[in-house]
């Protein structure tokens, strides 16, 4: 949805932001606007951006993404919001002042209540802080409410904090901050077929857009979900040095019998890191390690994991 909303009632309760990751802090804001909309009889509306604003304003500073646009849509579709607007973030939009952007929200989406996170900055240079927005609200007749940070393990949840956890391979904390496992949604593609020769058939996932943040290469315990099923498994992420293949790949051995998933879109959830990518002298040595990984991944998926040998 990108266009105008009909002016057919008491207006909208709106929040604005990139919402990368759609983490626990974001969910608190979304719950707040949904509740305020229910109480007032207004629409609840999220206005989010694609691409990430820094990709336009300052590309070298743009962070890797926790959720690509299709993944954000997937998570947001489970919210109780009346509408989600993916607003194209352009250089022209980046030049709008906070007041100009607020007037755009009023004109297009009939803003009556604005709900923002504690660290929100709106408009050119993020100069529209809480105080400025409240001044605009008094002048233009809309209310401004601030949702405080959500703390987990004594730390304020943020996309930056989660990126740091994922980049460090700390999938447990990433999942706690997100409220769900860190994941990738991607199609199943053809692989080299080496896994079946050593007793570990795999499905291969298409590598995502370069903007997507991946954990460090290694072997992981994972869960995979598809349209009509789910299975635990273990994944090799990275090059395959034992076979002299330097190309990065995502190869998943699923523990349960599964249908042919080739060409299907699946969701891969990282659960726990088991070990680094290693070079083995023979295929038999690799298979012996995969047997160890198999046991470690099963343990991780049942909550009693210790990582396999590094």
mmCIF file of C-alpha atoms in Angstrom:
data_model
loop_
_atom_site.group_PDB
_atom_site.id
_atom_site.type_symbol
_atom_site.label_atom_id
_atom_site.label_comp_id
_atom_site.label_asym_id
_atom_site.label_seq_id
_atom_site.Cartn_x
_atom_site.Cartn_y
_atom_site.Cartn_z
ATOM 1 C CA UNK A 1 0.000 0.000 0.000
ATOM 2 C CA UNK A 2 1.467 3.378 -0.970
ATOM 3 C CA UNK A 3 -1.364 5.721 -1.929
ATOM 4 C CA UNK A 4 -3.902 7.930 -0.188
ATOM 5 C CA UNK A 5 -6.287 6.697 2.459
ATOM 6 C CA UNK A 6 -9.898 7.825 2.112
ATOM 7 C CA UNK A 7 -10.881 10.526 4.586
ATOM 8 C CA UNK A 8 -13.851 8.580 5.877
ATOM 9 C CA UNK A 9 -13.665 8.933 9.621
ATOM 10 C CA UNK A 10 -11.710 10.030 12.660
ATOM 11 C CA UNK A 11 -8.270 9.677 11.065
ATOM 12 C CA UNK A 12 -5.252 7.505 11.811
ATOM 13 C CA UNK A 13 -2.885 6.552 14.605
ATOM 14 C CA UNK A 14 0.488 6.393 12.867
ATOM 15 C CA UNK A 15 4.021 5.308 13.600
ATOM 16 C CA UNK A 16 6.945 5.876 11.250
ATOM 17 C CA UNK A 17 10.289 4.138 10.930
ATOM 18 C CA UNK A 18 12.530 1.697 9.124
ATOM 19 C CA UNK A 19 11.611 -1.162 11.485
ATOM 20 C CA UNK A 20 14.541 -3.308 10.356
ATOM 21 C CA UNK A 21 14.225 -6.659 12.103
ATOM 22 C CA UNK A 22 10.764 -5.878 13.514
ATOM 23 C CA UNK A 23 12.165 -6.636 16.982
ATOM 24 C CA UNK A 24 10.618 -6.539 20.462
ATOM 25 C CA UNK A 25 10.968 -2.763 20.692
ATOM 26 C CA UNK A 26 9.170 -2.355 17.371
ATOM 27 C CA UNK A 27 6.431 -4.737 18.493
ATOM 28 C CA UNK A 28 5.848 -2.594 21.588
ATOM 29 C CA UNK A 29 5.249 0.430 19.336
ATOM 30 C CA UNK A 30 2.957 -1.549 17.013
ATOM 31 C CA UNK A 31 0.942 -2.856 19.960
ATOM 32 C CA UNK A 32 0.589 0.697 21.242
ATOM 33 C CA UNK A 33 -0.781 2.116 17.994
ATOM 34 C CA UNK A 34 -3.140 -0.842 17.559
ATOM 35 C CA UNK A 35 -4.497 -0.352 21.091
ATOM 36 C CA UNK A 36 -4.852 3.425 20.675
ATOM 37 C CA UNK A 37 -6.672 2.909 17.380
ATOM 38 C CA UNK A 38 -9.089 0.447 18.995
ATOM 39 C CA UNK A 39 -9.851 2.883 21.803
ATOM 40 C CA UNK A 40 -10.399 5.860 19.503
ATOM 41 C CA UNK A 41 -12.060 4.136 16.552
ATOM 42 C CA UNK A 42 -9.210 5.277 14.305
ATOM 43 C CA UNK A 43 -7.070 3.342 11.830
ATOM 44 C CA UNK A 44 -3.698 1.969 12.936
ATOM 45 C CA UNK A 45 -1.011 2.591 10.333
ATOM 46 C CA UNK A 46 2.714 1.947 10.022
ATOM 47 C CA UNK A 47 4.667 4.002 7.499
ATOM 48 C CA UNK A 48 7.983 2.293 6.811
ATOM 49 C CA UNK A 49 10.657 2.871 4.181
ATOM 50 C CA UNK A 50 12.254 0.928 1.350
ATOM 51 C CA UNK A 51 15.161 1.116 0.820
ATOM 52 C CA UNK A 52 16.817 1.911 4.160
ATOM 53 C CA UNK A 53 17.165 5.727 4.316
ATOM 54 C CA UNK A 54 20.938 5.567 4.712
ATOM 55 C CA UNK A 55 21.211 3.762 1.368
ATOM 56 C CA UNK A 56 20.051 7.048 -0.182
ATOM 57 C CA UNK A 57 21.428 9.632 2.238
ATOM 58 C CA UNK A 58 24.834 8.092 3.001
ATOM 59 C CA UNK A 59 25.387 4.726 1.266
ATOM 60 C CA UNK A 60 28.767 3.923 2.914
ATOM 61 C CA UNK A 61 27.075 4.174 6.322
ATOM 62 C CA UNK A 62 24.074 1.998 5.410
ATOM 63 C CA UNK A 63 23.931 -1.002 7.757
ATOM 64 C CA UNK A 64 23.460 -4.600 6.655
ATOM 65 C CA UNK A 65 19.795 -5.525 6.983
ATOM 66 C CA UNK A 66 18.202 -7.892 9.467
ATOM 67 C CA UNK A 67 15.133 -8.130 7.239
ATOM 68 C CA UNK A 68 14.913 -7.574 3.504
ATOM 69 C CA UNK A 69 11.682 -5.932 2.328
ATOM 70 C CA UNK A 70 9.875 -9.221 1.636
ATOM 71 C CA UNK A 71 10.874 -10.523 5.071
ATOM 72 C CA UNK A 72 9.637 -7.365 6.791
ATOM 73 C CA UNK A 73 6.324 -7.721 4.962
ATOM 74 C CA UNK A 74 6.095 -11.325 6.135
ATOM 75 C CA UNK A 75 6.580 -10.386 9.808
ATOM 76 C CA UNK A 76 4.370 -7.285 9.667
ATOM 77 C CA UNK A 77 1.550 -9.282 8.064
ATOM 78 C CA UNK A 78 1.165 -11.006 11.436
ATOM 79 C CA UNK A 79 0.544 -7.722 13.279
ATOM 80 C CA UNK A 80 -2.869 -6.336 14.195
ATOM 81 C CA UNK A 81 -2.401 -3.141 12.184
ATOM 82 C CA UNK A 82 -5.071 -1.914 9.799
ATOM 83 C CA UNK A 83 -2.497 -0.946 7.172
ATOM 84 C CA UNK A 84 1.237 -0.938 6.446
ATOM 85 C CA UNK A 85 2.649 1.552 3.932
ATOM 86 C CA UNK A 86 6.027 0.815 2.311
ATOM 87 C CA UNK A 87 7.007 4.330 1.277
ATOM 88 C CA UNK A 88 9.752 4.543 -1.376
ATOM 89 C CA UNK A 89 12.616 6.443 0.239
ATOM 90 C CA UNK A 90 13.962 8.856 -2.356
ATOM 91 C CA UNK A 91 16.422 11.720 -2.289
ATOM 92 C CA UNK A 92 13.454 14.088 -2.603
ATOM 93 C CA UNK A 93 11.848 12.551 0.470
ATOM 94 C CA UNK A 94 15.128 12.831 2.379
ATOM 95 C CA UNK A 95 15.086 16.609 1.839
ATOM 96 C CA UNK A 96 11.740 17.117 3.583
ATOM 97 C CA UNK A 97 11.829 18.826 6.954
ATOM 98 C CA UNK A 98 10.009 17.250 9.891
ATOM 99 C CA UNK A 99 7.118 19.672 9.392
ATOM 100 C CA UNK A 100 6.884 18.919 5.678
ATOM 101 C CA UNK A 101 6.846 15.185 6.374
ATOM 102 C CA UNK A 102 4.181 15.561 9.068
ATOM 103 C CA UNK A 103 2.035 17.554 6.654
ATOM 104 C CA UNK A 104 2.481 14.738 4.107
ATOM 105 C CA UNK A 105 1.227 12.250 6.730
ATOM 106 C CA UNK A 106 -1.751 14.480 7.445
ATOM 107 C CA UNK A 107 -2.599 14.919 3.775
ATOM 108 C CA UNK A 108 -2.174 11.304 2.672
ATOM 109 C CA UNK A 109 -3.071 9.318 5.763
ATOM 110 C CA UNK A 110 -5.076 11.722 7.965
ATOM 111 C CA UNK A 111 -2.688 11.717 10.916
ATOM 112 C CA UNK A 112 -4.364 12.426 14.270
ATOM 113 C CA UNK A 113 -2.070 10.565 16.673
ATOM 114 C CA UNK A 114 1.669 10.005 16.172
ATOM 115 C CA UNK A 115 3.358 7.276 18.233
ATOM 116 C CA UNK A 116 7.155 7.098 18.109
ATOM 117 C CA UNK A 117 10.035 5.276 19.742
ATOM 118 C CA UNK A 118 12.151 6.984 22.387
ATOM 119 C CA UNK A 119 15.039 7.666 19.972
ATOM 120 C CA UNK A 120 12.996 8.736 16.945
ATOM 121 C CA UNK A 121 14.213 11.466 14.619
ATOM 122 C CA UNK A 122 12.002 12.624 11.755
ATOM 123 C CA UNK A 123 12.755 14.638 8.651
ATOM 124 C CA UNK A 124 15.945 15.944 7.070
ATOM 125 C CA UNK A 125 18.931 15.090 9.271
ATOM 126 C CA UNK A 126 16.585 13.404 11.794
ATOM 127 C CA UNK A 127 16.051 16.832 13.363
ATOM 128 C CA UNK A 128 12.408 16.169 14.217
ATOM 129 C CA UNK A 129 12.883 14.992 17.802
ATOM 130 C CA UNK A 130 10.137 14.532 20.392
ATOM 131 C CA UNK A 131 10.099 18.182 21.458
ATOM 132 C CA UNK A 132 9.883 19.517 17.904
ATOM 133 C CA UNK A 133 7.156 17.006 17.002
ATOM 134 C CA UNK A 134 5.129 17.953 20.075
ATOM 135 C CA UNK A 135 5.399 21.616 19.072
ATOM 136 C CA UNK A 136 4.132 20.680 15.608
ATOM 137 C CA UNK A 137 1.347 18.632 17.178
ATOM 138 C CA UNK A 138 0.095 21.595 19.188
ATOM 139 C CA UNK A 139 0.166 23.780 16.098
ATOM 140 C CA UNK A 140 -1.315 21.289 13.614
ATOM 141 C CA UNK A 141 -3.681 19.470 15.988
ATOM 142 C CA UNK A 142 -2.308 15.968 16.424
ATOM 143 C CA UNK A 143 -1.004 14.227 19.538
ATOM 144 C CA UNK A 144 2.483 12.772 20.014
ATOM 145 C CA UNK A 145 3.206 9.850 22.325
ATOM 146 C CA UNK A 146 6.545 8.208 23.032
ATOM 147 C CA UNK A 147 7.056 4.492 23.672
ATOM 148 C CA UNK A 148 10.041 3.816 25.902
ATOM 149 C CA UNK A 149 12.737 1.280 25.090
ATOM 150 C CA UNK A 150 12.216 -2.426 25.716
ATOM 151 C CA UNK A 151 15.008 -3.911 27.844
ATOM 152 C CA UNK A 152 16.191 -7.521 27.631
ATOM 153 C CA UNK A 153 19.009 -8.749 29.868
ATOM 154 C CA UNK A 154 19.532 -5.156 30.975
ATOM 155 C CA UNK A 155 20.066 -3.827 27.442
ATOM 156 C CA UNK A 156 17.766 -1.636 25.361
ATOM 157 C CA UNK A 157 16.666 -3.615 22.323
ATOM 158 C CA UNK A 158 17.644 -2.001 19.016
ATOM 159 C CA UNK A 159 18.412 -3.065 15.463
ATOM 160 C CA UNK A 160 22.053 -2.104 16.051
ATOM 161 C CA UNK A 161 22.281 -4.383 19.089
ATOM 162 C CA UNK A 162 20.792 -7.287 17.128
ATOM 163 C CA UNK A 163 23.125 -6.734 14.166
ATOM 164 C CA UNK A 164 26.050 -6.940 16.563
ATOM 165 C CA UNK A 165 24.747 -10.224 18.012
ATOM 166 C CA UNK A 166 24.136 -11.787 14.585
ATOM 167 C CA UNK A 167 27.509 -10.643 13.226
ATOM 168 C CA UNK A 168 29.170 -12.245 16.251
ATOM 169 C CA UNK A 169 27.312 -15.534 15.838
ATOM 170 C CA UNK A 170 25.368 -14.972 19.079
ATOM 171 C CA UNK A 171 22.087 -16.358 17.754
ATOM 172 C CA UNK A 172 20.640 -16.944 21.227
ATOM 173 C CA UNK A 173 20.736 -13.250 22.144
ATOM 174 C CA UNK A 174 19.613 -12.217 18.660
ATOM 175 C CA UNK A 175 16.538 -14.431 19.096
ATOM 176 C CA UNK A 176 15.820 -12.976 22.543
ATOM 177 C CA UNK A 177 15.974 -9.416 21.201
ATOM 178 C CA UNK A 178 13.892 -10.244 18.117
ATOM 179 C CA UNK A 179 11.338 -12.357 19.957
ATOM 180 C CA UNK A 180 11.925 -15.130 17.395
ATOM 181 C CA UNK A 181 14.915 -16.858 15.752
ATOM 182 C CA UNK A 182 16.959 -14.890 13.245
ATOM 183 C CA UNK A 183 15.893 -16.026 9.787
ATOM 184 C CA UNK A 184 16.244 -15.835 6.031
ATOM 185 C CA UNK A 185 13.464 -16.417 3.499
ATOM 186 C CA UNK A 186 14.879 -17.714 0.213
ATOM 187 C CA UNK A 187 14.152 -20.182 -2.605
ATOM 188 C CA UNK A 188 15.604 -23.689 -2.780
ATOM 189 C CA UNK A 189 18.016 -23.982 -5.720
ATOM 190 C CA UNK A 190 20.024 -26.748 -7.377
ATOM 191 C CA UNK A 191 23.229 -27.854 -5.658
ATOM 192 C CA UNK A 192 26.246 -29.959 -6.598
ATOM 193 C CA UNK A 193 24.751 -33.141 -5.098
ATOM 194 C CA UNK A 194 27.866 -33.971 -3.049
ATOM 195 C CA UNK A 195 25.949 -34.490 0.198
ATOM 196 C CA UNK A 196 24.209 -37.640 -0.940
ATOM 197 C CA UNK A 197 27.574 -39.281 -1.711
ATOM 198 C CA UNK A 198 28.509 -39.171 2.000
ATOM 199 C CA UNK A 199 25.081 -39.944 3.431
ATOM 200 C CA UNK A 200 23.881 -36.378 4.062
ATOM 201 C CA UNK A 201 21.473 -35.201 1.390
ATOM 202 C CA UNK A 202 21.016 -31.448 1.427
ATOM 203 C CA UNK A 203 18.828 -28.711 0.080
ATOM 204 C CA UNK A 204 20.596 -25.595 -1.152
ATOM 205 C CA UNK A 205 19.260 -22.097 -0.566
ATOM 206 C CA UNK A 206 19.824 -19.151 -2.861
ATOM 207 C CA UNK A 207 22.239 -16.647 -1.361
ATOM 208 C CA UNK A 208 20.348 -13.479 -0.410
ATOM 209 C CA UNK A 209 20.754 -9.902 -1.567
ATOM 210 C CA UNK A 210 24.169 -8.602 -0.458
ATOM 211 C CA UNK A 211 22.440 -6.218 1.950
ATOM 212 C CA UNK A 212 21.191 -9.097 4.134
ATOM 213 C CA UNK A 213 23.265 -9.686 7.260
ATOM 214 C CA UNK A 214 24.399 -13.301 7.607
ATOM 215 C CA UNK A 215 26.042 -14.763 10.718
ATOM 216 C CA UNK A 216 29.704 -15.782 10.388
ATOM 217 C CA UNK A 217 30.326 -18.749 8.120
ATOM 218 C CA UNK A 218 30.216 -22.076 9.925
ATOM 219 C CA UNK A 219 28.000 -25.037 10.733
ATOM 220 C CA UNK A 220 24.683 -24.320 12.446
ATOM 221 C CA UNK A 221 21.700 -26.052 13.985
ATOM 222 C CA UNK A 222 18.689 -24.693 12.087
ATOM 223 C CA UNK A 223 14.979 -25.027 11.543
ATOM 224 C CA UNK A 224 13.427 -24.801 8.086
ATOM 225 C CA UNK A 225 9.786 -23.947 7.418
ATOM 226 C CA UNK A 226 7.924 -24.285 4.134
ATOM 227 C CA UNK A 227 4.316 -23.984 3.043
ATOM 228 C CA UNK A 228 3.125 -27.264 4.511
ATOM 229 C CA UNK A 229 5.792 -28.346 6.949
ATOM 230 C CA UNK A 230 8.845 -27.761 9.108
ATOM 231 C CA UNK A 231 11.978 -29.682 10.043
ATOM 232 C CA UNK A 232 15.065 -29.312 12.156
ATOM 233 C CA UNK A 233 18.417 -29.672 10.491
ATOM 234 C CA UNK A 234 22.051 -28.684 10.292
ATOM 235 C CA UNK A 235 23.493 -26.229 7.810
ATOM 236 C CA UNK A 236 26.903 -25.638 6.289
ATOM 237 C CA UNK A 237 27.243 -21.930 5.513
ATOM 238 C CA UNK A 238 30.293 -20.795 3.590
ATOM 239 C CA UNK A 239 32.878 -22.208 1.170
ATOM 240 C CA UNK A 240 33.541 -25.961 0.830
ATOM 241 C CA UNK A 241 37.333 -26.140 1.174
ATOM 242 C CA UNK A 242 37.409 -29.958 1.443
ATOM 243 C CA UNK A 243 36.142 -30.041 -2.150
ATOM 244 C CA UNK A 244 38.260 -27.096 -3.328
ATOM 245 C CA UNK A 245 35.191 -24.892 -3.743
ATOM 246 C CA UNK A 246 35.673 -21.294 -2.548
ATOM 247 C CA UNK A 247 32.128 -20.203 -3.399
ATOM 248 C CA UNK A 248 29.829 -19.452 -0.488
ATOM 249 C CA UNK A 249 26.803 -21.712 -0.157
ATOM 250 C CA UNK A 250 23.920 -22.469 2.200
ATOM 251 C CA UNK A 251 23.525 -26.264 2.369
ATOM 252 C CA UNK A 252 20.977 -27.731 4.781
ATOM 253 C CA UNK A 253 20.583 -31.360 5.803
ATOM 254 C CA UNK A 254 17.032 -31.793 7.127
ATOM 255 C CA UNK A 255 16.380 -34.359 9.843
ATOM 256 C CA UNK A 256 12.822 -35.239 8.800
ATOM 257 C CA UNK A 257 11.565 -36.730 5.519
ATOM 258 C CA UNK A 258 10.532 -33.830 3.297
ATOM 259 C CA UNK A 259 8.952 -33.425 -0.135
ATOM 260 C CA UNK A 260 10.905 -32.094 -3.088
ATOM 261 C CA UNK A 261 11.386 -28.443 -2.131
ATOM 262 C CA UNK A 262 13.251 -27.376 -5.281
ATOM 263 C CA UNK A 263 11.993 -23.962 -6.391
ATOM 264 C CA UNK A 264 9.957 -23.416 -3.234
ATOM 265 C CA UNK A 265 10.365 -20.464 -0.896
ATOM 266 C CA UNK A 266 11.441 -21.594 2.580
ATOM 267 C CA UNK A 267 12.273 -19.847 5.825
ATOM 268 C CA UNK A 268 15.599 -20.772 7.402
ATOM 269 C CA UNK A 269 15.934 -20.075 11.138
ATOM 270 C CA UNK A 270 19.406 -20.101 12.702
ATOM 271 C CA UNK A 271 19.240 -21.734 16.145
ATOM 272 C CA UNK A 272 22.830 -22.290 17.313
ATOM 273 C CA UNK A 273 26.362 -22.105 15.967
ATOM 274 C CA UNK A 274 28.140 -25.472 16.153
ATOM 275 C CA UNK A 275 31.612 -24.902 14.682
ATOM 276 C CA UNK A 276 33.748 -23.084 12.126
ATOM 277 C CA UNK A 277 34.180 -24.130 8.500
ATOM 278 C CA UNK A 278 37.115 -26.545 8.345
ATOM 279 C CA UNK A 279 39.125 -28.395 5.702
ATOM 280 C CA UNK A 280 39.164 -32.180 6.066
ATOM 281 C CA UNK A 281 41.831 -34.425 4.516
ATOM 282 C CA UNK A 282 39.307 -36.907 3.124
ATOM 283 C CA UNK A 283 35.584 -37.277 2.519
ATOM 284 C CA UNK A 284 35.541 -39.967 5.244
ATOM 285 C CA UNK A 285 36.997 -37.516 7.772
ATOM 286 C CA UNK A 286 34.332 -34.998 6.783
ATOM 287 C CA UNK A 287 31.611 -37.619 7.231
ATOM 288 C CA UNK A 288 32.893 -38.452 10.716
ATOM 289 C CA UNK A 289 32.661 -34.762 11.677
ATOM 290 C CA UNK A 290 29.192 -34.522 10.126
ATOM 291 C CA UNK A 291 28.105 -37.405 12.369
ATOM 292 C CA UNK A 292 29.281 -35.319 15.351
ATOM 293 C CA UNK A 293 27.525 -32.238 13.959
ATOM 294 C CA UNK A 294 24.334 -34.262 13.535
ATOM 295 C CA UNK A 295 24.316 -35.154 17.243
ATOM 296 C CA UNK A 296 25.221 -31.604 18.301
ATOM 297 C CA UNK A 297 22.492 -30.082 16.131
ATOM 298 C CA UNK A 298 19.882 -32.471 17.550
ATOM 299 C CA UNK A 299 20.973 -31.481 21.054
ATOM 300 C CA UNK A 300 20.820 -27.766 20.222
ATOM 301 C CA UNK A 301 17.337 -28.095 18.767
ATOM 302 C CA UNK A 302 16.081 -29.829 21.907
ATOM 303 C CA UNK A 303 17.606 -27.154 24.134
ATOM 304 C CA UNK A 304 20.446 -29.185 25.643
ATOM 305 C CA UNK A 305 23.216 -28.139 23.303
ATOM 306 C CA UNK A 306 26.881 -27.725 23.702
ATOM 307 C CA UNK A 307 28.783 -26.730 20.547
ATOM 308 C CA UNK A 308 30.683 -29.336 18.633
ATOM 309 C CA UNK A 309 34.465 -29.247 18.599
ATOM 310 C CA UNK A 310 36.080 -26.287 16.890
#
